[in-house]
Structure formats: C-alpha cells, structure tokens
C-alpha cells in the first residue's frame, strides 16, 4: 500500500515555465488536497477535491489549476511559474469522514528562478 | 488573529523530561482536532486525534478545552527521536473538511 505518491520530489523552473505536479493515492479516498508550506507559515490550502470531477479553490489558488478525472489522481498545474511559487508542495488525501485526518505525500520542493 | 496559533519554540529539553505544548484556535465551530508531527524536510504525519474527553497514546496525551478553545499535547519521558515540529491542526468541517494548520512548535530533545 503506497499511500500518497507525489512526483517529482525536486524541481527547478524558470520564471514563466509551466509544469504539473503529480499526485496519486491508492486508498480510494474521496478527498484530496494540495497545500504549500513556506517558512514561518502554516500549510496553506491551494485547491481541493471532494471526488472525481469536483474541485474547488482553497486559500491561495492563484496561479494554479487542478483537475480530478479519477479518484486516484489529482495533478496540480502551475500555469506560468513565478518566484513567489517557490515552496514545498504537499498533496494529501482523506477518506471523507474527517475523523482520521489526512495522509500526506512526501512533498515536492519547487524552486522558481 | 490567526485561526490556529502555536508557540514556535524551540523547546529544548533533556531526555526523560516532560514537555507540554498548547495551541489556541479562533473558530468555535471547529469540529475535530489533531496533532501532526513533521520531521525536518519531511511530510506531516498524524500523531494523534484529540478527543473531547482527552486521550492518551503511550507517552503522549492530548487534551481539548472547547470553552477556552485550546488544545494541548503532553509528552512524557522525552526521547531523542521525539525531536521534530509538532503541528496543531483544526478541522472546520464546513461541508468540506477544511484543515487549518498552525505554524508548528519545534521540539529539540538533547542527551
């Protein structure tokens, strides 16, 4: 049971480039989310999904897009990378009951130069 | 005011010590509560849920005070391996499970 898998683990982008961060879970979880973590700040919600075909914006959605075509996958797309998007990105999933918290992927460290 | 506030620390304690962290939350509609542990450059991992009646898991005890809107975590007999950042997490559960994270409290356990 792999849990939540994120790729890549590290990425360097130039300003203006686009890329997709991949996230996959094998626990048949309904809820999936993307967070970013910056020094001195708590994890902040970017986008989330409550099931296949359903997504919505979180606290800091600007510059990011998501889609959820299957229960397993929830990719995060950076449309035109900016230095302010330098961060650590975590994907997380939950069974929807809320009682057991979230399972996180190992993260993607993104640097935009 | 931040939705979830924690003392960033670091808390420096010797092995075997007892240490306690507190966390306050601002939204009285918060429905569930968690402590996560995050090691340096790693993902957060669920340490324990926090129940209204308080709960214990080995050396760890979590308490919830809804009236005062704070959560606590007590670690007894600290081990070197307890060194990490402890994140207080509140679930608003407003249709969607909105998890709000504190910035974390850093614990350093020394020999």
Short mmCIF file of C-alpha atoms in Angstrom, two decimals:
data_model
loop_
_atom_site.label_atom_id
_atom_site.label_comp_id
_atom_site.label_asym_id
_atom_site.label_seq_id
_atom_site.Cartn_x
_atom_site.Cartn_y
_atom_site.Cartn_z
CA UNK A 1 0.00 0.00 0.00
CA UNK A 2 1.87 3.06 -1.29
CA UNK A 3 -0.45 5.69 0.25
CA UNK A 4 0.01 9.09 -1.42
CA UNK A 5 2.68 9.36 -4.08
CA UNK A 6 4.00 12.68 -5.34
CA UNK A 7 6.32 13.32 -8.24
CA UNK A 8 8.76 14.88 -8.79
CA UNK A 9 10.47 15.29 -5.42
CA UNK A 10 12.52 18.26 -6.59
CA UNK A 11 12.09 20.70 -9.46
CA UNK A 12 13.72 23.90 -10.63
CA UNK A 13 11.76 26.06 -13.06
CA UNK A 14 12.49 29.29 -14.82
CA UNK A 15 10.05 32.15 -14.44
CA UNK A 16 7.23 31.75 -16.93
CA UNK A 17 7.57 28.00 -17.40
CA UNK A 18 4.66 25.70 -16.70
CA UNK A 19 4.65 22.28 -15.14
CA UNK A 20 2.43 19.69 -13.50
CA UNK A 21 2.97 18.21 -10.06
CA UNK A 22 1.60 14.70 -9.91
CA UNK A 23 -0.28 13.17 -7.00
CA UNK A 24 -1.76 9.70 -6.79
CA UNK A 25 -3.33 7.77 -3.94
CA UNK A 26 -4.27 4.12 -3.74
CA UNK A 27 -6.53 4.23 -0.69
CA UNK A 28 -9.76 5.01 -2.58
CA UNK A 29 -10.03 8.29 -0.69
CA UNK A 30 -12.70 10.77 -1.74
CA UNK A 31 -10.98 13.91 -0.50
CA UNK A 32 -7.73 15.18 -1.96
CA UNK A 33 -5.98 18.48 -1.42
CA UNK A 34 -2.92 20.44 -2.36
CA UNK A 35 -1.06 22.52 0.21
CA UNK A 36 2.00 24.69 0.08
CA UNK A 37 4.33 25.19 3.01
CA UNK A 38 6.51 28.25 3.37
CA UNK A 39 8.89 29.14 6.22
CA UNK A 40 7.10 30.69 9.19
CA UNK A 41 3.67 29.92 7.78
CA UNK A 42 1.36 27.02 8.29
CA UNK A 43 0.38 24.79 5.43
CA UNK A 44 -1.98 26.71 3.18
CA UNK A 45 -4.66 25.11 1.05
CA UNK A 46 -4.35 25.71 -2.69
CA UNK A 47 -7.11 23.56 -4.21
CA UNK A 48 -9.13 20.61 -3.09
CA UNK A 49 -11.44 17.94 -4.45
CA UNK A 50 -14.29 16.07 -2.79
CA UNK A 51 -14.49 13.45 -5.52
CA UNK A 52 -13.82 12.72 -9.16
CA UNK A 53 -14.95 15.62 -11.31
CA UNK A 54 -15.36 18.02 -8.38
CA UNK A 55 -12.73 20.61 -7.46
CA UNK A 56 -12.73 23.93 -5.70
CA UNK A 57 -10.38 26.69 -4.65
CA UNK A 58 -8.67 26.91 -1.34
CA UNK A 59 -6.95 29.80 0.37
CA UNK A 60 -4.21 30.52 -2.20
CA UNK A 61 -5.42 29.30 -5.64
CA UNK A 62 -3.99 31.99 -7.91
CA UNK A 63 -1.52 30.68 -10.45
CA UNK A 64 -2.58 27.05 -10.04
CA UNK A 65 -5.07 24.76 -11.75
CA UNK A 66 -6.30 21.30 -10.83
CA UNK A 67 -8.47 18.58 -12.25
CA UNK A 68 -9.76 15.29 -10.87
CA UNK A 69 -10.66 12.89 -13.65
CA UNK A 70 -10.21 9.78 -11.48
CA UNK A 71 -10.46 9.04 -7.77
CA UNK A 72 -6.76 8.18 -7.69
CA UNK A 73 -5.14 11.19 -9.34
CA UNK A 74 -5.11 14.88 -8.51
CA UNK A 75 -2.47 16.80 -10.51
CA UNK A 76 -1.57 20.42 -9.77
CA UNK A 77 -0.62 22.63 -12.69
CA UNK A 78 1.48 25.75 -12.44
CA UNK A 79 0.42 27.89 -15.38
CA UNK A 80 3.30 30.39 -15.53
CA UNK A 81 5.78 29.91 -12.72
CA UNK A 82 6.77 32.89 -10.58
CA UNK A 83 9.46 33.16 -7.87
CA UNK A 84 6.65 33.58 -5.31
CA UNK A 85 5.67 29.98 -6.06
CA UNK A 86 8.96 28.70 -4.69
CA UNK A 87 7.74 26.43 -1.91
CA UNK A 88 7.25 22.89 -0.73
CA UNK A 89 4.05 21.38 -2.08
CA UNK A 90 2.18 18.59 -0.34
CA UNK A 91 -0.68 16.53 -1.66
CA UNK A 92 -2.97 14.94 0.92
CA UNK A 93 -5.95 12.62 0.91
CA UNK A 94 -8.66 11.59 3.33
CA UNK A 95 -11.48 9.09 3.41
CA UNK A 96 -14.02 11.88 3.77
CA UNK A 97 -15.03 11.16 7.32
CA UNK A 98 -12.67 13.74 8.75
CA UNK A 99 -12.01 11.78 11.87
CA UNK A 100 -8.65 10.31 10.96
CA UNK A 101 -7.07 13.38 9.46
CA UNK A 102 -5.15 13.42 6.23
CA UNK A 103 -2.40 11.28 4.75
CA UNK A 104 0.29 13.37 3.08
CA UNK A 105 2.60 12.66 0.21
CA UNK A 106 6.32 13.18 0.69
CA UNK A 107 6.25 16.59 -0.98
CA UNK A 108 7.70 18.38 -3.99
CA UNK A 109 10.35 21.04 -3.42
CA UNK A 110 9.94 23.62 -6.15
CA UNK A 111 12.31 26.46 -6.85
CA UNK A 112 11.45 29.11 -9.42
CA UNK A 113 14.38 31.19 -10.61
CA UNK B 1 -5.71 36.92 14.72
CA UNK B 2 -4.50 33.65 13.22
CA UNK B 3 -7.03 30.82 13.11
CA UNK B 4 -4.62 28.47 14.85
CA UNK B 5 -1.79 29.78 16.99
CA UNK B 6 1.17 27.95 18.43
CA UNK B 7 4.33 28.96 20.21
CA UNK B 8 7.06 28.33 17.60
CA UNK B 9 9.64 27.39 20.24
CA UNK B 10 12.10 25.79 20.08
CA UNK B 11 11.55 23.90 23.27
CA UNK B 12 14.89 22.48 24.36
CA UNK B 13 14.52 19.62 26.84
CA UNK B 14 16.77 16.82 28.10
CA UNK B 15 15.95 13.18 27.51
CA UNK B 16 13.42 11.92 30.02
CA UNK B 17 11.79 15.30 30.55
CA UNK B 18 8.09 16.03 30.30
CA UNK B 19 7.12 18.79 27.90
CA UNK B 20 3.78 20.34 27.01
CA UNK B 21 2.63 22.35 24.03
CA UNK B 22 -0.51 24.43 23.76
CA UNK B 23 -2.42 25.60 20.75
CA UNK B 24 -5.33 28.02 20.54
CA UNK B 25 -7.94 28.22 17.80
CA UNK B 26 -10.28 31.05 16.95
CA UNK B 27 -13.26 29.37 15.29
CA UNK B 28 -15.68 27.96 17.85
CA UNK B 29 -17.33 25.90 15.08
CA UNK B 30 -14.21 23.75 14.76
CA UNK B 31 -15.22 20.14 14.92
CA UNK B 32 -12.19 17.94 15.10
CA UNK B 33 -8.63 18.39 16.17
CA UNK B 34 -5.31 16.75 15.53
CA UNK B 35 -1.66 16.84 16.36
CA UNK B 36 0.71 16.13 13.50
CA UNK B 37 4.42 15.56 13.68
CA UNK B 38 6.73 16.89 10.97
CA UNK B 39 10.38 15.95 10.78
CA UNK B 40 12.81 18.23 9.01
CA UNK B 41 12.18 18.25 5.25
CA UNK B 42 9.53 15.56 5.54
CA UNK B 43 5.77 15.43 5.22
CA UNK B 44 3.44 15.91 8.20
CA UNK B 45 2.31 12.67 9.78
CA UNK B 46 -0.70 12.22 12.02
CA UNK B 47 0.40 11.80 15.63
CA UNK B 48 -2.99 11.63 17.25
CA UNK B 49 -6.52 12.89 17.08
CA UNK B 50 -7.73 14.95 20.02
CA UNK B 51 -10.99 13.89 21.61
CA UNK B 52 -13.21 15.98 23.86
CA UNK B 53 -12.62 13.64 26.78
CA UNK B 54 -8.86 13.72 26.29
CA UNK B 55 -6.86 10.79 25.05
CA UNK B 56 -3.56 9.08 25.59
CA UNK B 57 -1.29 7.11 23.31
CA UNK B 58 1.71 5.75 25.14
CA UNK B 59 3.82 8.71 26.26
CA UNK B 60 1.57 11.22 24.50
CA UNK B 61 -1.53 12.81 25.99
CA UNK B 62 -3.81 15.21 24.17
CA UNK B 63 -6.43 17.43 25.77
CA UNK B 64 -9.14 19.64 24.32
CA UNK B 65 -10.75 22.56 26.09
CA UNK B 66 -13.64 23.77 23.94
CA UNK B 67 -14.70 26.51 26.35
CA UNK B 68 -11.27 28.14 26.18
CA UNK B 69 -10.60 26.97 22.61
CA UNK B 70 -7.26 25.40 23.21
CA UNK B 71 -5.62 22.06 22.63
CA UNK B 72 -2.63 20.65 24.43
CA UNK B 73 -0.10 17.91 23.84
CA UNK B 74 1.93 16.42 26.69
CA UNK B 75 4.97 14.28 26.01
CA UNK B 76 6.34 12.27 28.91
CA UNK B 77 9.78 10.70 29.16
CA UNK B 78 11.04 12.52 26.06
CA UNK B 79 13.23 10.58 23.65
CA UNK B 80 15.82 11.91 21.22
CA UNK B 81 13.54 10.64 18.45
CA UNK B 82 10.78 13.00 19.61
CA UNK B 83 12.76 15.91 18.19
CA UNK B 84 10.51 17.33 15.49
CA UNK B 85 7.99 20.07 14.80
CA UNK B 86 4.51 19.46 16.18
CA UNK B 87 1.63 20.91 14.18
CA UNK B 88 -1.73 21.70 15.71
CA UNK B 89 -4.50 21.13 13.18
CA UNK B 90 -8.14 22.10 13.37
CA UNK B 91 -10.85 20.74 11.07
CA UNK B 92 -13.70 23.17 10.44
CA UNK B 93 -15.63 20.52 8.52
CA UNK B 94 -17.87 23.09 6.85
CA UNK B 95 -19.19 20.74 4.18
CA UNK B 96 -15.61 20.20 3.11
CA UNK B 97 -13.01 19.14 5.64
CA UNK B 98 -11.16 22.40 5.89
CA UNK B 99 -7.98 21.67 7.80
CA UNK B 100 -6.30 24.73 9.26
CA UNK B 101 -2.69 24.26 10.32
CA UNK B 102 -0.72 26.03 12.97
CA UNK B 103 2.83 27.00 12.12
CA UNK B 104 4.17 24.37 14.48
CA UNK B 105 6.16 24.10 17.69
CA UNK B 106 9.70 22.85 17.38
CA UNK B 107 10.96 20.39 19.99
CA UNK B 108 14.63 19.57 20.49
CA UNK B 109 15.45 16.72 22.86
CA UNK B 110 19.08 16.54 23.91
CA UNK B 111 21.08 13.71 25.52
#
